[in-house]
Short mmCIF file of C-alpha atoms in Angstrom, two decimals:
data_model
loop_
_atom_site.label_atom_id
_atom_site.label_comp_id
_atom_site.label_asym_id
_atom_site.label_seq_id
_atom_site.Cartn_x
_atom_site.Cartn_y
_atom_site.Cartn_z
CA MET A 285 19.41 8.47 -37.91
CA MET A 286 20.26 8.69 -34.29
CA ALA A 287 17.90 9.12 -31.62
CA GLU A 288 18.64 12.28 -29.59
CA LYS A 289 19.50 11.83 -25.86
CA VAL A 290 19.38 14.80 -23.52
CA THR A 291 20.50 14.09 -19.70
CA ILE A 292 19.15 16.18 -16.87
CA GLY A 293 20.37 15.17 -13.50
CA ASN A 294 19.02 11.62 -13.06
CA CYS A 295 16.75 11.81 -16.23
CA GLU A 296 17.31 10.66 -19.53
CA LEU A 297 15.22 11.92 -22.27
CA TYR A 298 15.26 10.43 -25.95
CA LEU A 299 13.76 12.03 -28.92
CA GLY A 300 12.84 8.93 -31.01
CA ASP A 301 10.32 6.01 -31.85
CA CYS A 302 9.63 4.38 -28.52
CA VAL A 303 10.42 0.88 -29.55
CA GLU A 304 13.66 1.48 -31.39
CA VAL A 305 14.86 3.09 -28.22
CA LEU A 306 13.33 0.81 -26.08
CA SER A 307 15.23 -1.91 -28.00
CA GLU A 308 18.73 -0.29 -26.93
CA LEU A 309 17.97 -0.06 -23.15
CA GLU A 310 19.43 -2.81 -20.55
CA ASN A 311 17.35 -5.67 -19.67
CA SER A 312 15.67 -4.94 -16.10
CA SER A 313 16.65 -1.57 -15.80
CA ILE A 314 13.41 -0.18 -15.08
CA ASP A 315 11.49 -0.44 -11.55
CA ALA A 316 7.93 1.04 -13.09
CA VAL A 317 6.37 1.88 -16.36
CA ILE A 318 3.92 4.63 -15.98
CA THR A 319 2.74 5.79 -19.61
CA ASP A 320 -0.08 7.09 -21.48
CA PRO A 321 -0.13 5.45 -24.95
CA PRO A 322 -2.20 7.14 -27.87
CA PHE A 323 -5.13 4.71 -27.52
CA PHE A 324 -6.31 5.84 -30.97
CA HIS A 325 -9.33 4.50 -33.06
CA PRO A 326 -8.99 3.15 -36.63
CA VAL A 327 -9.95 5.56 -39.84
CA ASN A 328 -13.96 5.56 -40.05
CA HIS A 329 -13.92 4.00 -43.42
CA TYR A 330 -17.59 3.24 -43.22
CA VAL A 331 -18.48 6.99 -43.64
CA ASN A 332 -18.28 6.83 -47.49
CA ALA A 333 -20.54 3.95 -47.41
CA ARG A 334 -23.49 5.69 -45.40
CA ASP A 335 -25.71 5.54 -48.57
CA ALA A 336 -24.90 2.34 -49.91
CA ALA A 337 -25.21 -1.21 -48.58
CA PRO A 338 -24.68 -1.17 -44.86
CA ILE A 339 -21.35 -2.29 -43.39
CA LYS A 340 -21.13 -3.47 -40.10
CA LYS A 341 -18.17 -2.72 -37.62
CA THR A 342 -15.83 -5.80 -36.71
CA LEU A 343 -13.21 -6.19 -33.98
CA SER A 344 -10.76 -6.46 -36.69
CA ASP A 345 -11.05 -2.98 -37.39
CA LEU A 346 -8.97 -2.59 -34.04
CA SER A 347 -6.22 -4.87 -35.16
CA ALA A 348 -3.55 -2.09 -35.76
CA LEU A 349 -4.01 -0.69 -32.13
CA LYS A 350 -3.84 -4.36 -30.95
CA HIS A 351 -0.52 -4.97 -32.81
CA PHE A 352 0.60 -1.61 -31.59
CA PHE A 353 0.00 -2.41 -27.80
CA ARG A 354 1.42 -6.01 -28.20
CA VAL A 355 4.76 -5.09 -29.80
CA THR A 356 5.50 -2.25 -27.28
CA ALA A 357 4.73 -4.40 -24.39
CA ILE A 358 7.16 -7.14 -25.41
CA GLU A 359 9.85 -4.49 -25.41
CA LEU A 360 8.63 -3.00 -22.04
CA ASP A 361 8.41 -6.58 -20.65
CA ARG A 362 12.25 -6.95 -21.23
CA VAL A 363 13.44 -3.62 -19.77
CA LEU A 364 11.23 -4.05 -16.73
CA ARG A 365 12.36 -5.67 -13.61
CA ASP A 366 10.48 -8.87 -12.32
CA ASP A 367 9.43 -6.97 -9.42
CA GLY A 368 8.19 -4.04 -11.20
CA ALA A 369 4.95 -2.60 -12.29
CA PHE A 370 3.16 -1.55 -15.38
CA TYR A 371 0.60 1.58 -15.01
CA TRP A 372 -0.68 2.08 -18.42
CA PHE A 373 -3.55 4.52 -19.12
CA CYS A 374 -6.54 3.96 -21.45
CA ASP A 375 -10.26 4.08 -21.74
CA GLY A 376 -13.16 1.93 -21.79
CA GLN A 377 -12.80 0.92 -25.39
CA SER A 378 -9.26 0.36 -25.44
CA TYR A 379 -8.99 -1.34 -22.08
CA GLY A 380 -9.40 -4.86 -23.48
CA HIS A 381 -6.40 -4.46 -25.84
CA SER A 382 -4.38 -2.88 -22.75
CA PHE A 383 -5.20 -6.06 -20.74
CA GLU A 384 -4.46 -8.68 -23.57
CA ALA A 385 -0.95 -6.67 -24.28
CA LEU A 386 -0.03 -6.91 -20.42
CA TYR A 387 -1.54 -9.99 -19.38
CA PRO A 388 1.36 -12.18 -20.67
CA HIS A 389 3.98 -10.30 -18.70
CA CYS A 390 2.46 -10.17 -15.44
CA ASN A 391 1.01 -11.83 -12.42
CA LYS A 392 -2.35 -10.11 -12.83
CA VAL A 393 -3.72 -7.09 -14.71
CA ARG A 394 -6.42 -5.10 -13.12
CA PRO A 395 -8.06 -1.58 -13.78
CA LEU A 396 -7.60 1.39 -11.73
CA ILE A 397 -9.90 4.26 -12.21
CA TRP A 398 -9.00 7.91 -12.61
CA ASP A 399 -11.72 10.20 -11.24
CA LYS A 400 -11.65 13.49 -12.64
CA VAL A 401 -14.14 14.42 -10.08
CA VAL A 402 -15.84 16.83 -12.89
CA SER A 403 -17.13 15.78 -16.24
CA PHE A 404 -16.74 18.11 -19.63
CA ASN A 405 -19.63 19.73 -20.93
CA GLY A 406 -21.33 18.15 -23.93
CA TYR A 407 -24.26 15.91 -24.24
CA THR A 408 -25.69 12.48 -22.92
CA TRP A 409 -23.38 10.69 -20.65
CA ARG A 410 -19.78 12.55 -20.36
CA HIS A 411 -16.49 11.64 -20.01
CA GLN A 412 -15.37 11.82 -16.22
CA HIS A 413 -12.95 9.25 -15.70
CA GLU A 414 -10.33 7.16 -17.64
CA LEU A 415 -8.52 3.86 -16.84
CA ILE A 416 -5.26 2.63 -15.83
CA ALA A 417 -3.96 -0.80 -16.35
CA TRP A 418 -2.32 -1.98 -13.52
CA GLY A 419 -0.08 -4.81 -14.19
CA GLU A 420 1.85 -6.38 -11.30
CA ARG A 421 4.93 -8.50 -12.02
CA THR A 422 5.49 -12.15 -10.77
CA LYS A 423 7.93 -11.09 -7.64
CA ALA A 424 6.35 -7.89 -6.93
CA GLU A 425 6.42 -7.43 -3.01
CA ARG A 426 3.12 -7.58 -1.25
CA ILE A 427 2.92 -4.07 0.80
CA PRO A 428 -0.02 -3.64 2.84
CA THR A 429 -2.02 -0.55 2.18
CA GLY A 430 -5.28 1.08 2.48
CA ASP A 431 -5.37 2.66 -0.55
CA GLY A 432 -8.52 2.17 -2.75
CA ASP A 433 -8.42 1.62 -6.87
CA ILE A 434 -10.31 4.67 -7.34
CA LEU A 435 -7.91 7.77 -7.61
CA ARG A 436 -9.76 11.22 -7.33
CA PHE A 437 -7.70 14.02 -8.97
CA ARG A 438 -8.87 16.74 -11.36
CA ALA A 439 -7.44 17.01 -14.65
CA VAL A 440 -5.52 19.68 -15.97
CA PRO A 441 -7.95 22.45 -17.27
CA VAL A 442 -7.99 22.37 -21.35
CA LYS A 443 -6.88 26.14 -21.37
CA GLU A 444 -3.98 25.37 -19.16
CA ARG A 445 -2.75 22.36 -21.27
CA ARG A 446 0.66 22.36 -23.29
CA HIS A 447 0.14 18.83 -24.42
CA PRO A 448 -3.55 17.42 -25.35
CA ALA A 449 -3.42 14.59 -23.06
CA GLU A 450 -1.50 16.20 -20.36
CA LYS A 451 -2.14 14.55 -16.85
CA PRO A 452 -2.00 16.34 -13.40
CA VAL A 453 1.26 15.74 -11.88
CA ASP A 454 -0.37 15.00 -8.58
CA LEU A 455 -2.19 12.02 -9.91
CA LEU A 456 1.10 10.75 -11.32
CA SER A 457 2.83 11.42 -7.96
CA ALA A 458 0.41 8.84 -6.58
CA LEU A 459 1.82 6.34 -8.81
CA VAL A 460 5.32 7.10 -8.46
CA LYS A 461 5.20 7.00 -4.77
CA LYS A 462 4.08 3.24 -5.17
CA THR A 463 7.92 2.90 -6.23
CA ARG A 464 11.06 2.26 -4.07
CA ASP A 465 13.05 5.23 -3.17
CA GLY A 466 15.62 5.80 -6.11
CA ALA A 467 13.50 3.56 -8.34
CA THR A 468 13.84 4.10 -12.23
CA VAL A 469 10.26 5.08 -14.11
CA LEU A 470 10.00 5.00 -17.67
CA ASP A 471 7.58 6.86 -19.65
CA CYS A 472 7.92 5.65 -23.30
CA PHE A 473 4.85 8.05 -24.55
CA MET A 474 6.44 11.08 -22.83
CA GLY A 475 4.66 13.83 -23.99
CA SER A 476 5.29 17.05 -21.90
CA ALA A 477 7.01 14.98 -19.52
CA SER A 478 4.48 15.04 -16.35
CA THR A 479 5.11 11.34 -15.47
CA GLY A 480 9.08 12.88 -15.38
CA VAL A 481 8.24 15.84 -13.21
CA ALA A 482 6.56 13.88 -10.86
CA ALA A 483 9.52 11.32 -10.69
CA VAL A 484 11.73 14.51 -10.12
CA GLN A 485 9.92 15.56 -7.18
CA ASN A 486 9.60 12.22 -5.58
CA GLY A 487 13.30 11.47 -5.70
CA ARG A 488 12.94 8.91 -8.37
CA ARG A 489 15.35 8.46 -11.63
CA PHE A 490 13.27 8.91 -14.83
CA VAL A 491 13.76 7.64 -18.62
CA GLY A 492 11.51 9.33 -21.10
CA ILE A 493 10.92 8.54 -24.61
CA GLU A 494 8.91 11.12 -27.03
CA LEU A 495 8.66 10.94 -30.91
CA GLU A 496 7.30 14.53 -31.36
CA ARG A 497 10.24 17.35 -31.25
CA MET A 498 8.13 20.21 -29.88
CA TYR A 499 6.85 18.28 -26.93
CA PHE A 500 10.28 16.79 -26.36
CA ASP A 501 11.74 20.38 -26.03
CA LEU A 502 8.75 21.13 -23.70
CA ALA A 503 9.67 18.14 -21.73
CA CYS A 504 13.35 19.18 -21.46
CA GLU A 505 11.81 22.47 -20.22
CA ARG A 506 9.86 21.05 -17.32
CA ILE A 507 12.19 18.55 -16.36
CA GLU A 508 14.94 21.25 -16.07
CA ARG A 509 12.51 23.61 -14.06
CA ALA A 510 11.75 20.44 -11.49
CA LYS A 511 15.52 19.84 -11.20
CA VAL A 512 15.95 23.28 -10.28
CA GLY A 513 13.56 23.09 -7.66
CA ALA A 514 15.59 20.37 -6.58
CA GLY A 515 18.90 22.19 -6.73
CA ASP A 516 20.27 20.48 -9.58
CA THR A 517 20.64 22.16 -13.12
CA ALA A 518 23.24 19.91 -14.61
CA VAL A 519 22.02 19.31 -18.50
CA GLN A 520 24.12 17.57 -20.97
CA GLY A 521 23.28 16.52 -24.36
CA ASP A 522 24.35 13.84 -26.98
CA MET A 523 23.07 11.72 -29.93
CA LEU A 524 22.95 7.94 -29.83
CA LEU A 525 21.16 4.85 -30.51
CA PRO A 526 20.97 3.83 -34.28
CA ALA A 527 17.46 3.84 -35.64
#
């Protein structure tokens, strides 16, 4: 089985498994990784035992998530330049595993806070933020800035989302702008390509990987529209990368 590749201007979009596609990318070919991996939780296998003897949760329940993050980070380490950076979306429950996955490959790892400004309706304490594990590489240039580590951008309204985890383009643009002009940005969990749109709008190259066909097609559509706005509509398609 071959992974499908579509080239739109300076963007390369791959339909396939992220680790398999990453293994075919060139060493040190990426300037920044800006990605939102599925920080899923294990199956709640305790439910059926509710009326039986109590079974306590343990950290080993998260071993699948830990392994998934670690394997992905190893491949990302190879393709990311020594002066590049990671921006890895997560939440309070998965930040520890995100930190652990990125730590061996970075000079330092720190949390950035995405404040969504408003919380969603519900009960008790409602979610109003997500975390971004920011990993700075060993040779990253030290750039003076007055930017704080709390980024305030409203979330995409639920009714307007075409992907359940869609991030606002203006938030992603703030991250993209931290890269040099003409840099190559990678999102290996591309979804609907909001990161790609931000890259196009800011004059960066983009590499995106997505496993689901319907989101891949949507990503191509959005990138094409972004390129039209930039005056470039060239699209090419081919098949490559043995799985």
